[in-house]
Amino acid sequence: MQKHQTELKLSQSERTSTLEPKLGAGQVLTGQIYVEKLVPLRQTRKYALCYSSTSSSLAVYSFGNVIQASQTYDRFRYPLVFIPGAGQTGTNFLNTPDNRLGWASYFLNQGYTVYLTDPPQRGRSPWIPSEGTVAIAPVRYVQAYFTTPERYSLNAWPQASLHTQWPGTGLVGDPAFDAFYASQVQLQTSAYVSDDNNKAADIALLERIGPCILVTHSQSGPYGWVAGDARPDLVKGIVAIEPEGPPFESERFGASGPTRVYGVTRLPLHYFPPVQDPNRDLKTVVAPPSGPDLSSCTLQAEPPRRLVSLARVPVVLITGEASYHAPYDYCTVLYLRQAGVDVTFMDLTALGVKGNAHFLFMEKNNLEIAGLVARWLERIDEAGWVTES
């Protein structure tokens, strides 16, 4: 997917030179997104010899032996588009760091077509050095927030002590941790550059593949809200795994104070009445914590403005018991519901699913959680809960 082209400036000597062009000077492509499509296969029958006459049939050849033919099929009408979080790529969702089935593989086996993305300027989507700067998470950061919060983050959020689901020790030298850390990649340090790039790339992808369901995680949560707001006719549902939050404020990363000026995003959303200046038009109040070890919530003052486009998109928001999101994800749910969005809150603690941190989709009980998501997704495939354009 292409966002735009950037013309790197040439000096006067380069413009008039007859020498061969040099690397780093000239017109380049930027803002593209790498997308990998995986299509489910259904076993058909065994043949002694197989001929594939269409692109929708695949065969495994075995040098004269009996072979197995399969045919692509879609059990469900809408594919799943996975958008990873900060410093991650689409490989997050294939298999787990300890080589168990990942969510993409699970849903592929269920019959969903799956799209795996590497967001612009990350992983297999190239970064142009002239566009901002990139950074990568150090080991201690990954351990404190993702793999061993129970060891490093007890003073940051009390729920960290409940973490039990990471495979292995979560420390350097453990095979699962080393495999996970090896998959960490660079990310754009400017949230605004990243937001702009992803909005353009994600919408271009939607317009190419048609109606789908987005699966977002962490940093990519706002990308899903923006895409659903821009094209509710193409986004038929959003599975938001611990999306970036809470509304307006930053609790764990960066400077304190307002950060998502449109509530759940930095980029504009379609409110009614319309929002011209979010700092002026979105009046807020602070609601006290609804229980122990929970955060206060910044919500809209009554009467709230409605998210008229995003209200057309059903959402499930998933939160783990031991994650740093555990104190405040409920605030995001309250904010979206207040604005008219149909949100199912999959609070894993309330459902009896214990011990998960931020990367719950690759932890030891990841398929148990995937099963809960699969049941929610089946509702979208039923005629009674399909959003129409």
mmCIF file of C-alpha atoms in Angstrom:
data_model
loop_
_atom_site.group_PDB
_atom_site.id
_atom_site.type_symbol
_atom_site.label_atom_id
_atom_site.label_comp_id
_atom_site.label_asym_id
_atom_site.label_seq_id
_atom_site.Cartn_x
_atom_site.Cartn_y
_atom_site.Cartn_z
ATOM 1 C CA MET A 1 0.000 0.000 0.000
ATOM 2 C CA GLN A 2 1.311 3.455 -0.879
ATOM 3 C CA LYS A 3 0.779 6.634 1.073
ATOM 4 C CA HIS A 4 2.722 9.180 -0.949
ATOM 5 C CA GLN A 5 6.027 9.841 -2.609
ATOM 6 C CA THR A 6 8.830 11.979 -1.231
ATOM 7 C CA GLU A 7 11.271 13.858 -3.438
ATOM 8 C CA LEU A 8 14.698 14.015 -1.820
ATOM 9 C CA LYS A 9 16.302 17.342 -2.777
ATOM 10 C CA LEU A 10 19.258 17.343 -5.130
ATOM 11 C CA SER A 11 22.071 19.829 -4.956
ATOM 12 C CA GLN A 12 22.863 22.061 -7.959
ATOM 13 C CA SER A 13 25.914 19.966 -8.779
ATOM 14 C CA GLU A 14 23.836 16.773 -8.704
ATOM 15 C CA ARG A 15 21.179 18.295 -10.970
ATOM 16 C CA THR A 16 23.769 19.242 -13.607
ATOM 17 C CA SER A 17 26.090 16.270 -13.175
ATOM 18 C CA THR A 18 26.485 13.635 -15.879
ATOM 19 C CA LEU A 19 27.639 11.058 -13.316
ATOM 20 C CA GLU A 20 25.601 7.977 -12.453
ATOM 21 C CA PRO A 21 22.763 8.605 -9.945
ATOM 22 C CA LYS A 22 23.695 8.075 -6.304
ATOM 23 C CA LEU A 23 21.935 6.208 -3.537
ATOM 24 C CA GLY A 24 19.928 8.518 -1.298
ATOM 25 C CA ALA A 25 19.068 11.087 -3.939
ATOM 26 C CA GLY A 26 15.939 11.111 -6.076
ATOM 27 C CA GLN A 27 12.317 10.073 -5.885
ATOM 28 C CA VAL A 28 11.438 7.330 -3.384
ATOM 29 C CA LEU A 29 8.316 5.566 -2.132
ATOM 30 C CA THR A 30 7.319 5.941 1.507
ATOM 31 C CA GLY A 31 4.412 5.071 3.763
ATOM 32 C CA GLN A 32 3.878 1.620 2.223
ATOM 33 C CA ILE A 33 2.566 -1.286 4.288
ATOM 34 C CA TYR A 34 3.611 -4.917 3.981
ATOM 35 C CA VAL A 35 0.599 -7.249 3.926
ATOM 36 C CA GLU A 36 0.613 -11.045 3.889
ATOM 37 C CA LYS A 37 -2.576 -12.921 2.964
ATOM 38 C CA LEU A 38 -3.241 -16.417 4.302
ATOM 39 C CA VAL A 39 -6.200 -18.396 2.975
ATOM 40 C CA PRO A 40 -7.656 -21.473 4.720
ATOM 41 C CA LEU A 41 -7.475 -24.817 2.981
ATOM 42 C CA ARG A 42 -10.042 -27.583 3.025
ATOM 43 C CA GLN A 43 -8.975 -31.169 2.359
ATOM 44 C CA THR A 44 -10.757 -32.639 -0.660
ATOM 45 C CA ARG A 45 -9.517 -36.130 -1.605
ATOM 46 C CA LYS A 46 -6.424 -38.198 -2.357
ATOM 47 C CA TYR A 47 -5.173 -38.768 -5.893
ATOM 48 C CA ALA A 48 -2.428 -40.844 -7.431
ATOM 49 C CA LEU A 49 -1.946 -37.951 -9.825
ATOM 50 C CA CYS A 50 -3.186 -34.432 -9.425
ATOM 51 C CA TYR A 51 -3.741 -31.601 -11.861
ATOM 52 C CA SER A 52 -4.546 -28.092 -10.637
ATOM 53 C CA SER A 53 -6.549 -26.183 -13.232
ATOM 54 C CA THR A 54 -7.364 -23.080 -11.194
ATOM 55 C CA SER A 55 -5.496 -20.821 -8.836
ATOM 56 C CA SER A 56 -7.900 -21.743 -6.025
ATOM 57 C CA SER A 57 -6.677 -25.366 -5.906
ATOM 58 C CA LEU A 58 -3.431 -26.405 -4.280
ATOM 59 C CA ALA A 59 -1.743 -29.813 -4.246
ATOM 60 C CA VAL A 60 1.128 -31.410 -2.344
ATOM 61 C CA TYR A 61 3.225 -33.424 -4.819
ATOM 62 C CA SER A 62 5.013 -36.520 -3.514
ATOM 63 C CA PHE A 63 7.075 -37.787 -6.466
ATOM 64 C CA GLY A 64 4.759 -40.490 -7.737
ATOM 65 C CA ASN A 65 3.177 -41.375 -4.402
ATOM 66 C CA VAL A 66 -0.407 -40.707 -3.400
ATOM 67 C CA ILE A 67 -0.831 -36.983 -2.862
ATOM 68 C CA GLN A 68 -3.280 -34.807 -1.024
ATOM 69 C CA ALA A 69 -5.238 -32.063 -2.799
ATOM 70 C CA SER A 70 -6.774 -29.125 -0.995
ATOM 71 C CA GLN A 71 -9.014 -26.284 -2.055
ATOM 72 C CA THR A 72 -9.120 -22.783 -0.648
ATOM 73 C CA TYR A 73 -12.321 -21.824 1.083
ATOM 74 C CA ASP A 74 -13.721 -19.145 3.340
ATOM 75 C CA ARG A 75 -16.005 -20.378 6.080
ATOM 76 C CA PHE A 76 -16.735 -16.827 7.210
ATOM 77 C CA ARG A 77 -17.696 -13.879 5.068
ATOM 78 C CA TYR A 78 -15.250 -11.340 6.536
ATOM 79 C CA PRO A 79 -11.460 -11.823 6.725
ATOM 80 C CA LEU A 80 -9.414 -10.800 9.758
ATOM 81 C CA VAL A 81 -6.767 -8.072 9.424
ATOM 82 C CA PHE A 82 -4.147 -8.186 12.192
ATOM 83 C CA ILE A 83 -2.408 -4.894 13.042
ATOM 84 C CA PRO A 84 0.391 -5.324 15.614
ATOM 85 C CA GLY A 85 1.425 -2.986 18.406
ATOM 86 C CA ALA A 86 4.542 -0.890 18.924
ATOM 87 C CA GLY A 87 7.802 -2.496 17.878
ATOM 88 C CA GLN A 88 5.993 -5.609 16.628
ATOM 89 C CA THR A 89 5.223 -7.145 13.241
ATOM 90 C CA GLY A 90 2.603 -9.458 11.811
ATOM 91 C CA THR A 91 4.752 -12.418 12.885
ATOM 92 C CA ASN A 92 3.399 -11.835 16.427
ATOM 93 C CA PHE A 93 0.232 -13.627 15.441
ATOM 94 C CA LEU A 94 1.496 -16.647 13.479
ATOM 95 C CA ASN A 95 2.909 -18.817 16.263
ATOM 96 C CA THR A 96 4.004 -18.175 19.839
ATOM 97 C CA PRO A 97 7.634 -17.707 20.955
ATOM 98 C CA ASP A 98 7.596 -21.254 22.369
ATOM 99 C CA ASN A 99 6.274 -22.588 19.041
ATOM 100 C CA ARG A 100 2.608 -23.139 19.831
ATOM 101 C CA LEU A 101 -0.269 -22.147 17.607
ATOM 102 C CA GLY A 102 -0.762 -18.365 17.388
ATOM 103 C CA TRP A 103 -4.008 -16.487 16.832
ATOM 104 C CA ALA A 104 -3.583 -16.087 13.082
ATOM 105 C CA SER A 105 -2.943 -19.810 12.707
ATOM 106 C CA TYR A 106 -5.881 -20.609 14.991
ATOM 107 C CA PHE A 107 -8.352 -18.451 13.064
ATOM 108 C CA LEU A 108 -6.982 -19.700 9.762
ATOM 109 C CA ASN A 109 -7.788 -23.223 10.927
ATOM 110 C CA GLN A 110 -11.266 -22.050 11.896
ATOM 111 C CA GLY A 111 -11.856 -20.981 8.298
ATOM 112 C CA TYR A 112 -11.009 -17.282 8.276
ATOM 113 C CA THR A 113 -8.898 -15.634 5.610
ATOM 114 C CA VAL A 114 -6.179 -13.741 7.478
ATOM 115 C CA TYR A 115 -4.162 -10.663 6.584
ATOM 116 C CA LEU A 116 -0.972 -9.981 8.566
ATOM 117 C CA THR A 117 0.442 -6.465 8.377
ATOM 118 C CA ASP A 118 3.710 -4.770 9.220
ATOM 119 C CA PRO A 119 2.776 -1.113 9.857
ATOM 120 C CA PRO A 120 4.549 1.565 7.802
ATOM 121 C CA GLN A 121 8.212 2.158 8.663
ATOM 122 C CA ARG A 122 8.416 -1.094 10.620
ATOM 123 C CA GLY A 123 9.621 -4.622 9.911
ATOM 124 C CA ARG A 124 9.089 -5.442 6.241
ATOM 125 C CA SER A 125 7.632 -1.979 5.574
ATOM 126 C CA PRO A 126 10.727 0.173 4.941
ATOM 127 C CA TRP A 127 11.675 3.320 6.811
ATOM 128 C CA ILE A 128 13.043 6.290 4.868
ATOM 129 C CA PRO A 129 15.827 7.835 7.038
ATOM 130 C CA SER A 130 14.701 11.374 6.262
ATOM 131 C CA GLU A 131 11.302 10.756 7.918
ATOM 132 C CA GLY A 132 11.708 11.095 11.665
ATOM 133 C CA THR A 133 13.648 8.717 13.881
ATOM 134 C CA VAL A 134 13.189 5.135 15.027
ATOM 135 C CA ALA A 135 13.868 3.355 18.308
ATOM 136 C CA ILE A 136 13.704 -0.175 19.714
ATOM 137 C CA ALA A 137 12.679 -1.409 23.166
ATOM 138 C CA PRO A 138 15.556 -2.573 25.441
ATOM 139 C CA VAL A 139 15.407 -5.874 27.292
ATOM 140 C CA ARG A 140 14.438 -4.396 30.664
ATOM 141 C CA TYR A 141 11.486 -2.554 29.117
ATOM 142 C CA VAL A 142 10.170 -5.743 27.494
ATOM 143 C CA GLN A 143 10.543 -7.679 30.724
ATOM 144 C CA ALA A 144 8.932 -5.005 32.920
ATOM 145 C CA TYR A 145 5.847 -4.493 30.758
ATOM 146 C CA PHE A 146 5.405 -7.737 28.852
ATOM 147 C CA THR A 147 7.143 -10.914 30.018
ATOM 148 C CA THR A 148 7.864 -10.528 33.774
ATOM 149 C CA PRO A 149 5.891 -7.599 35.240
ATOM 150 C CA GLU A 150 5.506 -9.655 38.427
ATOM 151 C CA ARG A 151 9.259 -9.289 38.925
ATOM 152 C CA TYR A 152 9.832 -5.664 37.913
ATOM 153 C CA SER A 153 6.565 -3.720 38.054
ATOM 154 C CA LEU A 154 4.886 -4.408 41.399
ATOM 155 C CA ASN A 155 5.197 -0.740 42.367
ATOM 156 C CA ALA A 156 3.756 0.424 39.026
ATOM 157 C CA TRP A 157 0.418 -1.416 39.074
ATOM 158 C CA PRO A 158 -0.727 -3.902 41.747
ATOM 159 C CA GLN A 159 -2.145 -6.393 39.260
ATOM 160 C CA ALA A 160 1.394 -7.173 38.047
ATOM 161 C CA SER A 161 1.764 -9.688 40.875
ATOM 162 C CA LEU A 162 -0.942 -11.851 39.280
ATOM 163 C CA HIS A 163 1.022 -12.606 36.121
ATOM 164 C CA THR A 164 1.453 -16.361 35.541
ATOM 165 C CA GLN A 165 0.858 -17.035 31.859
ATOM 166 C CA TRP A 166 4.106 -16.136 30.060
ATOM 167 C CA PRO A 167 5.747 -19.318 28.690
ATOM 168 C CA GLY A 168 9.091 -19.868 30.382
ATOM 169 C CA THR A 169 10.927 -17.534 32.745
ATOM 170 C CA GLY A 170 10.487 -14.378 30.664
ATOM 171 C CA LEU A 171 14.179 -13.612 31.153
ATOM 172 C CA VAL A 172 17.236 -13.460 28.887
ATOM 173 C CA GLY A 173 18.529 -16.949 28.186
ATOM 174 C CA ASP A 174 15.120 -18.588 28.246
ATOM 175 C CA PRO A 175 14.359 -19.864 24.723
ATOM 176 C CA ALA A 176 10.857 -18.366 24.592
ATOM 177 C CA PHE A 177 12.039 -14.945 25.779
ATOM 178 C CA ASP A 178 15.011 -14.940 23.403
ATOM 179 C CA ALA A 179 12.751 -15.841 20.473
ATOM 180 C CA PHE A 180 10.275 -13.111 21.418
ATOM 181 C CA TYR A 181 12.953 -10.451 21.884
ATOM 182 C CA ALA A 182 14.588 -11.410 18.589
ATOM 183 C CA SER A 183 11.288 -10.487 16.906
ATOM 184 C CA GLN A 184 11.280 -6.921 18.288
ATOM 185 C CA VAL A 185 11.833 -4.316 15.569
ATOM 186 C CA GLN A 186 12.221 -0.579 15.217
ATOM 187 C CA LEU A 187 9.293 1.810 15.513
ATOM 188 C CA GLN A 188 8.720 5.416 14.499
ATOM 189 C CA THR A 189 9.240 7.614 17.576
ATOM 190 C CA SER A 190 6.745 10.279 16.452
ATOM 191 C CA ALA A 191 3.219 9.131 17.312
ATOM 192 C CA TYR A 192 1.784 11.696 14.897
ATOM 193 C CA VAL A 193 3.907 10.488 11.950
ATOM 194 C CA SER A 194 2.954 6.918 12.795
ATOM 195 C CA ASP A 195 -0.746 7.800 13.059
ATOM 196 C CA ASP A 196 -0.753 9.606 9.707
ATOM 197 C CA ASN A 197 1.118 6.805 7.934
ATOM 198 C CA ASN A 198 -1.137 4.101 9.312
ATOM 199 C CA LYS A 199 -4.359 5.933 8.533
ATOM 200 C CA ALA A 200 -3.433 6.247 4.869
ATOM 201 C CA ALA A 201 -2.048 2.710 4.590
ATOM 202 C CA ASP A 202 -4.872 0.986 6.464
ATOM 203 C CA ILE A 203 -7.591 2.742 4.487
ATOM 204 C CA ALA A 204 -5.806 1.876 1.225
ATOM 205 C CA LEU A 205 -5.724 -1.758 2.350
ATOM 206 C CA LEU A 206 -9.431 -1.734 3.234
ATOM 207 C CA GLU A 207 -10.312 -0.281 -0.137
ATOM 208 C CA ARG A 208 -8.345 -3.024 -1.849
ATOM 209 C CA ILE A 209 -9.595 -6.080 0.069
ATOM 210 C CA GLY A 210 -13.137 -4.959 0.945
ATOM 211 C CA PRO A 211 -15.149 -5.560 4.144
ATOM 212 C CA CYS A 212 -13.169 -7.104 6.994
ATOM 213 C CA ILE A 213 -12.689 -7.288 10.760
ATOM 214 C CA LEU A 214 -9.704 -5.549 12.332
ATOM 215 C CA VAL A 215 -7.654 -7.118 15.136
ATOM 216 C CA THR A 216 -5.586 -4.445 16.879
ATOM 217 C CA HIS A 217 -3.178 -4.528 19.809
ATOM 218 C CA SER A 218 -1.889 -1.766 22.067
ATOM 219 C CA GLN A 219 -0.429 1.072 19.945
ATOM 220 C CA SER A 220 -2.513 -0.015 16.968
ATOM 221 C CA GLY A 221 -5.754 0.432 18.923
ATOM 222 C CA PRO A 222 -6.164 4.029 17.690
ATOM 223 C CA TYR A 223 -5.379 2.866 14.144
ATOM 224 C CA GLY A 224 -8.459 0.670 14.355
ATOM 225 C CA TRP A 225 -10.648 3.493 15.732
ATOM 226 C CA VAL A 226 -9.485 5.803 12.929
ATOM 227 C CA ALA A 227 -10.032 3.197 10.198
ATOM 228 C CA GLY A 228 -13.457 2.257 11.525
ATOM 229 C CA ASP A 229 -14.412 5.915 11.773
ATOM 230 C CA ALA A 230 -13.231 6.651 8.227
ATOM 231 C CA ARG A 231 -14.720 3.552 6.555
ATOM 232 C CA PRO A 232 -17.483 2.012 8.701
ATOM 233 C CA ASP A 233 -18.817 0.465 5.516
ATOM 234 C CA LEU A 234 -15.651 -1.650 5.251
ATOM 235 C CA VAL A 235 -14.796 -2.267 8.917
ATOM 236 C CA LYS A 236 -17.384 -4.822 10.057
ATOM 237 C CA GLY A 237 -15.944 -5.235 13.543
ATOM 238 C CA ILE A 238 -12.922 -4.447 15.709
ATOM 239 C CA VAL A 239 -11.198 -6.838 18.108
ATOM 240 C CA ALA A 240 -9.206 -4.427 20.299
ATOM 241 C CA ILE A 241 -6.618 -6.199 22.452
ATOM 242 C CA GLU A 242 -5.700 -3.749 25.226
ATOM 243 C CA PRO A 243 -5.821 -0.670 22.958
ATOM 244 C CA GLU A 244 -3.696 2.381 23.692
ATOM 245 C CA GLY A 245 -5.391 4.364 26.438
ATOM 246 C CA PRO A 246 -6.996 5.503 28.610
ATOM 247 C CA PRO A 247 -9.092 8.309 27.059
ATOM 248 C CA PHE A 248 -7.214 11.606 26.760
ATOM 249 C CA GLU A 249 -4.514 10.772 29.332
ATOM 250 C CA SER A 250 -1.201 8.886 29.324
ATOM 251 C CA GLU A 251 -0.758 6.673 32.375
ATOM 252 C CA ARG A 252 2.246 4.501 31.583
ATOM 253 C CA PHE A 253 4.239 5.952 28.698
ATOM 254 C CA GLY A 254 5.516 9.402 27.873
ATOM 255 C CA ALA A 255 4.748 12.655 29.641
ATOM 256 C CA SER A 256 1.684 12.926 31.853
ATOM 257 C CA GLY A 257 -1.301 14.968 30.717
ATOM 258 C CA PRO A 258 -3.483 14.963 27.587
ATOM 259 C CA THR A 259 -2.189 12.909 24.683
ATOM 260 C CA ARG A 260 -5.222 11.658 22.699
ATOM 261 C CA VAL A 261 -7.054 14.930 22.233
ATOM 262 C CA TYR A 262 -9.985 13.291 20.406
ATOM 263 C CA GLY A 263 -10.591 10.964 23.340
ATOM 264 C CA VAL A 264 -9.276 7.647 22.054
ATOM 265 C CA THR A 265 -7.155 9.037 19.170
ATOM 266 C CA ARG A 266 -4.804 11.867 18.270
ATOM 267 C CA LEU A 267 -6.344 12.152 14.803
ATOM 268 C CA PRO A 268 -9.815 13.663 14.211
ATOM 269 C CA LEU A 269 -12.920 11.480 14.524
ATOM 270 C CA HIS A 270 -16.481 12.079 13.341
ATOM 271 C CA TYR A 271 -18.411 13.338 16.349
ATOM 272 C CA PHE A 272 -21.895 14.791 16.396
ATOM 273 C CA PRO A 273 -22.202 17.600 17.095
ATOM 274 C CA PRO A 274 -18.970 18.038 15.088
ATOM 275 C CA VAL A 275 -15.705 18.784 16.868
ATOM 276 C CA GLN A 276 -13.764 21.689 15.371
ATOM 277 C CA ASP A 277 -11.298 22.228 18.219
ATOM 278 C CA PRO A 278 -11.050 19.194 20.538
ATOM 279 C CA ASN A 279 -9.533 21.209 23.362
ATOM 280 C CA ARG A 280 -12.537 23.522 23.281
ATOM 281 C CA ASP A 281 -15.369 21.283 22.106
ATOM 282 C CA LEU A 282 -14.787 18.032 24.003
ATOM 283 C CA LYS A 283 -15.775 18.976 27.531
ATOM 284 C CA THR A 284 -14.584 16.422 30.076
ATOM 285 C CA VAL A 285 -15.154 15.306 33.633
ATOM 286 C CA VAL A 286 -13.139 12.945 35.822
ATOM 287 C CA ALA A 287 -15.073 10.000 37.231
ATOM 288 C CA PRO A 288 -13.659 8.350 40.375
ATOM 289 C CA PRO A 289 -12.301 4.775 40.194
ATOM 290 C CA SER A 290 -15.070 2.194 40.086
ATOM 291 C CA GLY A 291 -13.185 -0.200 42.343
ATOM 292 C CA PRO A 292 -9.901 -0.923 44.159
ATOM 293 C CA ASP A 293 -6.668 -0.750 42.147
ATOM 294 C CA LEU A 294 -8.469 0.944 39.264
ATOM 295 C CA SER A 295 -7.819 4.349 37.709
ATOM 296 C CA SER A 296 -10.104 7.345 37.585
ATOM 297 C CA CYS A 297 -11.622 7.927 34.135
ATOM 298 C CA THR A 298 -11.689 11.052 31.997
ATOM 299 C CA LEU A 299 -15.044 11.000 30.200
ATOM 300 C CA GLN A 300 -17.138 13.490 28.276
ATOM 301 C CA ALA A 301 -19.273 15.895 30.233
ATOM 302 C CA GLU A 302 -23.005 15.400 29.725
ATOM 303 C CA PRO A 303 -24.510 15.573 27.198
ATOM 304 C CA PRO A 304 -21.763 13.706 25.303
ATOM 305 C CA ARG A 305 -21.004 14.029 21.614
ATOM 306 C CA ARG A 306 -21.574 10.824 19.659
ATOM 307 C CA LEU A 307 -19.048 8.993 17.510
ATOM 308 C CA VAL A 308 -21.515 8.694 14.676
ATOM 309 C CA SER A 309 -19.352 6.664 12.284
ATOM 310 C CA LEU A 310 -17.661 4.402 14.815
ATOM 311 C CA ALA A 311 -21.085 3.690 16.337
ATOM 312 C CA ARG A 312 -21.773 1.588 13.234
ATOM 313 C CA VAL A 313 -18.901 -0.802 14.073
ATOM 314 C CA PRO A 314 -19.250 -3.487 16.798
ATOM 315 C CA VAL A 315 -16.233 -3.699 19.102
ATOM 316 C CA VAL A 316 -14.888 -6.221 21.581
ATOM 317 C CA LEU A 317 -12.202 -4.917 23.936
ATOM 318 C CA ILE A 318 -10.045 -7.535 25.695
ATOM 319 C CA THR A 319 -8.051 -6.951 28.904
ATOM 320 C CA GLY A 320 -5.784 -9.317 30.855
ATOM 321 C CA GLU A 321 -5.841 -9.687 34.636
ATOM 322 C CA ALA A 322 -2.175 -8.804 35.250
ATOM 323 C CA SER A 323 -1.559 -6.282 32.486
ATOM 324 C CA TYR A 324 -0.671 -2.635 32.970
ATOM 325 C CA HIS A 325 -3.946 -2.013 31.123
ATOM 326 C CA ALA A 326 -5.938 -3.697 33.897
ATOM 327 C CA PRO A 327 -6.377 -0.479 35.935
ATOM 328 C CA TYR A 328 -7.747 1.633 33.075
ATOM 329 C CA ASP A 329 -9.072 -0.277 30.046
ATOM 330 C CA TYR A 330 -12.545 -0.078 31.548
ATOM 331 C CA CYS A 331 -12.291 3.695 31.083
ATOM 332 C CA THR A 332 -11.918 3.217 27.325
ATOM 333 C CA VAL A 333 -15.008 0.996 27.352
ATOM 334 C CA LEU A 334 -16.999 3.623 29.277
ATOM 335 C CA TYR A 335 -15.857 6.388 26.933
ATOM 336 C CA LEU A 336 -16.803 4.501 23.782
ATOM 337 C CA ARG A 337 -20.177 3.444 25.167
ATOM 338 C CA GLN A 338 -20.878 7.001 26.258
ATOM 339 C CA ALA A 339 -20.237 8.075 22.653
ATOM 340 C CA GLY A 340 -22.675 5.479 21.291
ATOM 341 C CA VAL A 341 -20.254 2.698 20.285
ATOM 342 C CA ASP A 342 -21.410 -0.917 20.696
ATOM 343 C CA VAL A 343 -18.632 -2.349 22.926
ATOM 344 C CA THR A 344 -18.396 -5.788 24.487
ATOM 345 C CA PHE A 345 -15.910 -5.673 27.378
ATOM 346 C CA MET A 346 -14.069 -8.992 27.528
ATOM 347 C CA ASP A 347 -12.574 -8.538 30.979
ATOM 348 C CA LEU A 348 -10.700 -11.818 31.289
ATOM 349 C CA THR A 349 -10.648 -11.599 35.076
ATOM 350 C CA ALA A 350 -14.445 -11.468 35.209
ATOM 351 C CA LEU A 351 -14.608 -14.435 32.823
ATOM 352 C CA GLY A 352 -12.370 -16.543 35.060
ATOM 353 C CA VAL A 353 -9.359 -16.382 32.743
ATOM 354 C CA LYS A 354 -6.450 -15.622 35.032
ATOM 355 C CA GLY A 355 -2.853 -14.465 34.927
ATOM 356 C CA ASN A 356 -2.518 -12.689 31.574
ATOM 357 C CA ALA A 357 -0.370 -9.660 30.807
ATOM 358 C CA HIS A 358 -0.190 -7.421 27.758
ATOM 359 C CA PHE A 359 0.722 -10.082 25.166
ATOM 360 C CA LEU A 360 -2.155 -12.341 26.142
ATOM 361 C CA PHE A 361 -2.540 -13.614 22.570
ATOM 362 C CA MET A 362 0.805 -15.446 22.777
ATOM 363 C CA GLU A 363 0.751 -16.569 26.415
ATOM 364 C CA LYS A 364 0.152 -20.126 27.620
ATOM 365 C CA ASN A 365 -3.653 -19.875 27.546
ATOM 366 C CA ASN A 366 -3.806 -17.931 24.269
ATOM 367 C CA LEU A 367 -6.113 -20.417 22.547
ATOM 368 C CA GLU A 368 -8.586 -20.337 25.416
ATOM 369 C CA ILE A 369 -8.883 -16.590 24.843
ATOM 370 C CA ALA A 370 -9.006 -17.080 21.068
ATOM 371 C CA GLY A 371 -12.002 -19.353 21.590
ATOM 372 C CA LEU A 372 -13.829 -16.567 23.429
ATOM 373 C CA VAL A 373 -13.051 -14.186 20.562
ATOM 374 C CA ALA A 374 -14.211 -16.760 17.998
ATOM 375 C CA ARG A 375 -17.625 -16.942 19.646
ATOM 376 C CA TRP A 376 -17.904 -13.138 19.537
ATOM 377 C CA LEU A 377 -16.863 -13.097 15.878
ATOM 378 C CA GLU A 378 -19.517 -15.617 14.928
ATOM 379 C CA ARG A 379 -22.135 -13.076 15.981
ATOM 380 C CA ILE A 380 -20.876 -10.712 13.291
ATOM 381 C CA ASP A 381 -21.261 -13.444 10.688
ATOM 382 C CA GLU A 382 -24.902 -13.899 11.644
ATOM 383 C CA ALA A 383 -27.454 -11.832 9.736
ATOM 384 C CA GLY A 384 -28.731 -10.126 12.864
ATOM 385 C CA TRP A 385 -25.489 -8.363 13.727
ATOM 386 C CA VAL A 386 -23.859 -7.424 10.450
ATOM 387 C CA THR A 387 -23.229 -3.711 10.050
ATOM 388 C CA GLU A 388 -24.380 -2.442 6.703
ATOM 389 C CA SER A 389 -23.057 0.468 4.688
#
